[in-house]
PDB file of C-alpha atoms in Angstrom:
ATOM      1  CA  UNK A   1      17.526  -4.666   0.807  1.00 81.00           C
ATOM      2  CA  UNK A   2      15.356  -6.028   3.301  1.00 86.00           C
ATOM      3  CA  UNK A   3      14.912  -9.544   3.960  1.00 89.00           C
ATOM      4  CA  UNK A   4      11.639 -11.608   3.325  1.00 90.00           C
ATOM      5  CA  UNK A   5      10.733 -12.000   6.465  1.00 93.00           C
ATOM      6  CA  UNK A   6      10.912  -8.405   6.932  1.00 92.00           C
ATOM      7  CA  UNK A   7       8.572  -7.442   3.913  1.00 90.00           C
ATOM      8  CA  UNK A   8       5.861  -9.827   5.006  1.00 91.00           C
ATOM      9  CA  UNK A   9       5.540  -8.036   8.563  1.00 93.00           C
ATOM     10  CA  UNK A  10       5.824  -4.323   6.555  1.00 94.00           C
ATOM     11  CA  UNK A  11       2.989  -5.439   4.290  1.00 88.00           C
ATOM     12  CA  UNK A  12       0.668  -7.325   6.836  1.00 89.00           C
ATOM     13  CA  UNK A  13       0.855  -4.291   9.479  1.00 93.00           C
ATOM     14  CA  UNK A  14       0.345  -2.011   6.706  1.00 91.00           C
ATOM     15  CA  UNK A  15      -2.848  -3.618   5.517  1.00 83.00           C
ATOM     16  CA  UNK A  16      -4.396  -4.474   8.752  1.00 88.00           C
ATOM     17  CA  UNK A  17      -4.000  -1.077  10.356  1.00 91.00           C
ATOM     18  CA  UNK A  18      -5.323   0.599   7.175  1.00 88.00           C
ATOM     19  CA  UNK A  19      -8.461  -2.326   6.987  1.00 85.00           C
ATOM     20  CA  UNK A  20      -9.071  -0.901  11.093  1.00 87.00           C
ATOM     21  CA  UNK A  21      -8.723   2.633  10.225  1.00 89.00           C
ATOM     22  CA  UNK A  22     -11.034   2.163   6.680  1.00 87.00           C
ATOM     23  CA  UNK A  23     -13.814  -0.157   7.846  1.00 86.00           C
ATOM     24  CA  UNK A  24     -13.926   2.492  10.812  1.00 87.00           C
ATOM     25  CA  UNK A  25     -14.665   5.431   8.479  1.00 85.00           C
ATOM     26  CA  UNK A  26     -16.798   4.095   5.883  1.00 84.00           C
ATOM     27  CA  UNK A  27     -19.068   2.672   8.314  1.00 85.00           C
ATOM     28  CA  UNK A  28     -19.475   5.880   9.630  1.00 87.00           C
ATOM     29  CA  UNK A  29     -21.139   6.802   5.636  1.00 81.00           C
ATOM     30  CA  UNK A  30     -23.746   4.509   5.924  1.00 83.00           C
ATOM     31  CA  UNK A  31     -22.249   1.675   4.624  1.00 82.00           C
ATOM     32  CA  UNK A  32     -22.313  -1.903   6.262  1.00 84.00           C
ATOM     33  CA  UNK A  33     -19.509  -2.424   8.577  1.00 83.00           C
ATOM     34  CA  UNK A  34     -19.932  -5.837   7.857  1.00 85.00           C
ATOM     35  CA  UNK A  35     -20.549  -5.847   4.123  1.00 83.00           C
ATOM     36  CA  UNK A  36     -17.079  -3.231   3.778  1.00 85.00           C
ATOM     37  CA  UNK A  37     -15.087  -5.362   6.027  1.00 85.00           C
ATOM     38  CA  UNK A  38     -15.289  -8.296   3.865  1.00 89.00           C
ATOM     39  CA  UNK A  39     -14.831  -6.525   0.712  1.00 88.00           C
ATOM     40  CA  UNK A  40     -12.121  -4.718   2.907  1.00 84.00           C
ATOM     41  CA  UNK A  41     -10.395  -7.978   3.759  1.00 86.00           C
ATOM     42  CA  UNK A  42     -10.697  -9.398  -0.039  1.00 89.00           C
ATOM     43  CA  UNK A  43      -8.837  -5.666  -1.016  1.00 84.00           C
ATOM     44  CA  UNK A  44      -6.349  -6.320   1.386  1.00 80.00           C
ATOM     45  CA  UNK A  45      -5.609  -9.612   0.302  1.00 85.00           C
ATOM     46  CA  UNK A  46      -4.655  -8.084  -3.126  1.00 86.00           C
ATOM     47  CA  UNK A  47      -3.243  -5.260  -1.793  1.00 83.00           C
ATOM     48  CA  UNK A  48      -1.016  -7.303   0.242  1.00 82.00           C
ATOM     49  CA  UNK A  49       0.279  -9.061  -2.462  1.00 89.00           C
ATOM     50  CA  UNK A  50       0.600  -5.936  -4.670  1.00 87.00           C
ATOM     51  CA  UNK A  51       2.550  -4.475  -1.890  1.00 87.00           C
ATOM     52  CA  UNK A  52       4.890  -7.569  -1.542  1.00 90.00           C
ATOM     53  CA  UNK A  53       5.731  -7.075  -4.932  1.00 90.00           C
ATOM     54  CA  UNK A  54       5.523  -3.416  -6.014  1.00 92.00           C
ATOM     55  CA  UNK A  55       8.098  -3.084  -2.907  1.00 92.00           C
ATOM     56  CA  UNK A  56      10.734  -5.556  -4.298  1.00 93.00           C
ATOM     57  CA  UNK A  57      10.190  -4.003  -7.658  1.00 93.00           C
ATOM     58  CA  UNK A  58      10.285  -0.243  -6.093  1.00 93.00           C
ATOM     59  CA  UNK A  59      13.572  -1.413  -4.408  1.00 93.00           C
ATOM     60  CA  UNK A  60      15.518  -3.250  -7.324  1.00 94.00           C
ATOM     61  CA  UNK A  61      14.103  -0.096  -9.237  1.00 93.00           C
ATOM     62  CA  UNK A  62      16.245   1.987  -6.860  1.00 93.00           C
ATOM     63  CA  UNK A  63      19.373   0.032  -6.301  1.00 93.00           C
ATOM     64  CA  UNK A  64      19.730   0.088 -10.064  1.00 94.00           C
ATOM     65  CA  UNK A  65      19.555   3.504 -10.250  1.00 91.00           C
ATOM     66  CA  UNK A  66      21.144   4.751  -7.371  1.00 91.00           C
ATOM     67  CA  UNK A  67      23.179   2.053  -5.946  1.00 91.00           C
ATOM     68  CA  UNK A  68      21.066   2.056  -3.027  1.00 90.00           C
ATOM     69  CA  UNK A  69      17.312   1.188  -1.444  1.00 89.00           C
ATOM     70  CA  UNK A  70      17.229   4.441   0.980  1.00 90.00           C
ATOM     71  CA  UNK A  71      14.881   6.751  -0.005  1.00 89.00           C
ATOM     72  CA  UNK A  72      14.796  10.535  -0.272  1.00 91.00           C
ATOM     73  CA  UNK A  73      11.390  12.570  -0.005  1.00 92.00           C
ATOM     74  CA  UNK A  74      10.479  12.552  -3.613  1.00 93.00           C
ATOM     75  CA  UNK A  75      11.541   8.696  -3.746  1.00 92.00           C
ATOM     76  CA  UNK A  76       8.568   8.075  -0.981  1.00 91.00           C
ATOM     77  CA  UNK A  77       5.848   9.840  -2.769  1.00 92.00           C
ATOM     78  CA  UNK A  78       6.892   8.955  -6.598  1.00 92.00           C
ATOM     79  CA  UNK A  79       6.655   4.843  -4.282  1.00 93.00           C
ATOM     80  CA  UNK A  80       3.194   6.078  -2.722  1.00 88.00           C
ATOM     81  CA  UNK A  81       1.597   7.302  -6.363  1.00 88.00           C
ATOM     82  CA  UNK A  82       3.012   4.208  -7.852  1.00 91.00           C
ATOM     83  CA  UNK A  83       1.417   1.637  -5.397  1.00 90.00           C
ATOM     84  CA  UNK A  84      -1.605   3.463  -5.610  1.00 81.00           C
ATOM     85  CA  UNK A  85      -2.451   4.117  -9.075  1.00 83.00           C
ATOM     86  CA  UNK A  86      -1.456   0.606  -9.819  1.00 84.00           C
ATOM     87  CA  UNK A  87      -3.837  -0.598  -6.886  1.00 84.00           C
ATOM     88  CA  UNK A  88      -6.686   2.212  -7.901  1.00 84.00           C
ATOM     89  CA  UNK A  89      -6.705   0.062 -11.397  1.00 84.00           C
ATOM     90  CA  UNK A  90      -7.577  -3.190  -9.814  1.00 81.00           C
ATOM     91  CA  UNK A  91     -10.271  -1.832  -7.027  1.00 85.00           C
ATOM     92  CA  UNK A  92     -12.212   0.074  -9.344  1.00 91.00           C
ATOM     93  CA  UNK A  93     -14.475  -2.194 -11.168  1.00 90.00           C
ATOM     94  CA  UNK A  94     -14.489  -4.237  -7.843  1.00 90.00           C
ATOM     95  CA  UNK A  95     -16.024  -2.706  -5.402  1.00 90.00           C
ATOM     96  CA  UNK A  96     -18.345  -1.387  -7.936  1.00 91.00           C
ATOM     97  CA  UNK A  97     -19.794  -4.794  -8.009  1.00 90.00           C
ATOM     98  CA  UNK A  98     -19.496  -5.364  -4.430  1.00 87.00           C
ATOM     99  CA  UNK A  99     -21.365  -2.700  -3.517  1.00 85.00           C
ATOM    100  CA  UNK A 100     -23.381  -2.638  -5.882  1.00 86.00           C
ATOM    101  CA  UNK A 101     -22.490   1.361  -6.504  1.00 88.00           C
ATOM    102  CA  UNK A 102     -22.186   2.704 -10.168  1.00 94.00           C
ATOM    103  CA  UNK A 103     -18.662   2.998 -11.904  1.00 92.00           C
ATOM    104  CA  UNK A 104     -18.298   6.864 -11.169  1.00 94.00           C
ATOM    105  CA  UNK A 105     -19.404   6.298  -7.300  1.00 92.00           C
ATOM    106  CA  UNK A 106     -16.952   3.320  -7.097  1.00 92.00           C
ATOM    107  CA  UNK A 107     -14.545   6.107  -8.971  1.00 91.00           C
ATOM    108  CA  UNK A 108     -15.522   8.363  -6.306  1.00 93.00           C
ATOM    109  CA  UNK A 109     -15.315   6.392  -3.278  1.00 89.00           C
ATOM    110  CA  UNK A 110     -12.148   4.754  -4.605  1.00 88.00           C
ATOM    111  CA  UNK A 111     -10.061   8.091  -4.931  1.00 86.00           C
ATOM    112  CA  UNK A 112     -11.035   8.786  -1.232  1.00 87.00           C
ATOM    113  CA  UNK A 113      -9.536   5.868  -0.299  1.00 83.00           C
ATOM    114  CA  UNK A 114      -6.461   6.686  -2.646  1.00 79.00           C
ATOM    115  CA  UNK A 115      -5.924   9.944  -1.011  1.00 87.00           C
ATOM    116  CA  UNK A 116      -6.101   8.563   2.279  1.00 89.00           C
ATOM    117  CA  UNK A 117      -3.683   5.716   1.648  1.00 83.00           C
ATOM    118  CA  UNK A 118      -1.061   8.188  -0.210  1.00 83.00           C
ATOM    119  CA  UNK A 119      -1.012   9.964   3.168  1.00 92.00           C
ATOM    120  CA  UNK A 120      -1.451   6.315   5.045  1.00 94.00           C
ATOM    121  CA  UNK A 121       1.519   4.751   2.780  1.00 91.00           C
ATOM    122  CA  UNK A 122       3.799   8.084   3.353  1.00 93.00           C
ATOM    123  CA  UNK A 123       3.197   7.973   7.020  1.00 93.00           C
ATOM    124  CA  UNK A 124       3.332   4.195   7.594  1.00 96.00           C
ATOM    125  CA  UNK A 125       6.448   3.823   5.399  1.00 94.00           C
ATOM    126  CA  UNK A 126       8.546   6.765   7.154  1.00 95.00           C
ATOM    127  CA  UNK A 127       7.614   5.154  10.833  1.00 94.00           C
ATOM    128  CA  UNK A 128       8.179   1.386   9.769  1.00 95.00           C
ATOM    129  CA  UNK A 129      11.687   2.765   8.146  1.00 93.00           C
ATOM    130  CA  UNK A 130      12.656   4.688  11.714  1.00 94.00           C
ATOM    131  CA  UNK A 131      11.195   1.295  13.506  1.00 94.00           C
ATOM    132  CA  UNK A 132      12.983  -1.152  11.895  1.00 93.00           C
ATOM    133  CA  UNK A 133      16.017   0.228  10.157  1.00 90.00           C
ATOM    134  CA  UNK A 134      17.603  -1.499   6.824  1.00 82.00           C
ATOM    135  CA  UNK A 135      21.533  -2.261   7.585  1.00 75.00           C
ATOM    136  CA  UNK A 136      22.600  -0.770   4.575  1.00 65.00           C
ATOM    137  CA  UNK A 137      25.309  -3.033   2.484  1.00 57.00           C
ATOM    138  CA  UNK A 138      26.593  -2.532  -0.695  1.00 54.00           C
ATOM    139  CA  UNK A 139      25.816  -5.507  -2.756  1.00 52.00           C
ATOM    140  CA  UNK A 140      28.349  -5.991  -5.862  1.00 51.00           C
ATOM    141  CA  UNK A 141      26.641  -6.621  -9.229  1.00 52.00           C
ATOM    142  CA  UNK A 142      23.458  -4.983  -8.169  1.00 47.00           C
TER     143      UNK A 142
END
C-alpha cells in the first residue's frame, strides 16, 4: 500500500491540477472566474478529503479481495465511478446554492464536471502510478 505521505501528494496534485484545468473552462461559460474558484477551492477541500479516504478504502477493498493494491483496467474505472458518484452526491445541492443555479442546472453542470473528472481521475491515476511506483509487498494478515 502506499504510505501517507505518499497519498497526501496523490490527492493534493490531483485536486489542484483539476481546480487549474476547471476554473479555466467554466470561466470560459460565463461564469465568474473568481466566484468558481472559490467555490472550486471549497470543492476541492472536500474532494481532497474524500479522495484521502475513498483511496485507503478503494485499496483495503482490493487487498482483501485480491491480495493485492495493483490495479487492472476495470479496477481503475469501477475506482473512478466510485469516487465520483460518491463526490457527485455531496456537490450537488452545493453549488446549487453557490451559484445560485436551480437543482437540475447544478445537476447539469455537475455531471459535466463528473465526466470530465472520470476521464481526469483515469488519466491522473495511470500517470501518478507510472510516476511514482508502489513497491509491491505482501503483507501477512491482510
Amino acid at each position: 500500500m502506499r504510505s501517507r505521505f505518499d497519498r497526501i501528494r496523490h490527492a493534493i496534485m490531483f485536486e489542484l491540477i483539476g481546480l487549474i484545468l476547471i476554473v479555466g473552462v467554466l470561466s470560459q461559460f460565463g461564469f465568474e472566474m473568481g466566484h468558481v474558484g472559490i467555490m472550486g477551492v471549497v470543492f476541492s477541500l472536500v474532494a481532497t478529503g474524500w479522495n484521502y479516504v475513498y483511496n485507503i478504502l478503494f485499496d483495503k477493498y482490493m487487498l482483501r479481495k485480491t491480495g493485492s493494491t495493483v490495479k487492472s483496467t476495470l479496477n481503475r474505472v469501477v475506482h473512478s465511478l466510485g469516487f465520483e458518484g460518491g463526490l457527485l452526491i455531496l456537490t450537488i445541492p452545493a453549488m446549487a446554492w453557490f451559484l445560485n443555479i436551480s437543482i437540475l442546472e447544478a445537476f447539469i453542470l455537475d455531471i459535466g464536471l463528473v465526466v470530465f473528472y472520470l476521464f481526469y481521475a483515469y488519466v491522473y491515476n495511470l500517470a501518478y502510478d507510472k510516476a511514482f511506483p508502489i513497491n509491491e509487498v505482501k503483507q501477512v494478515g491482510q
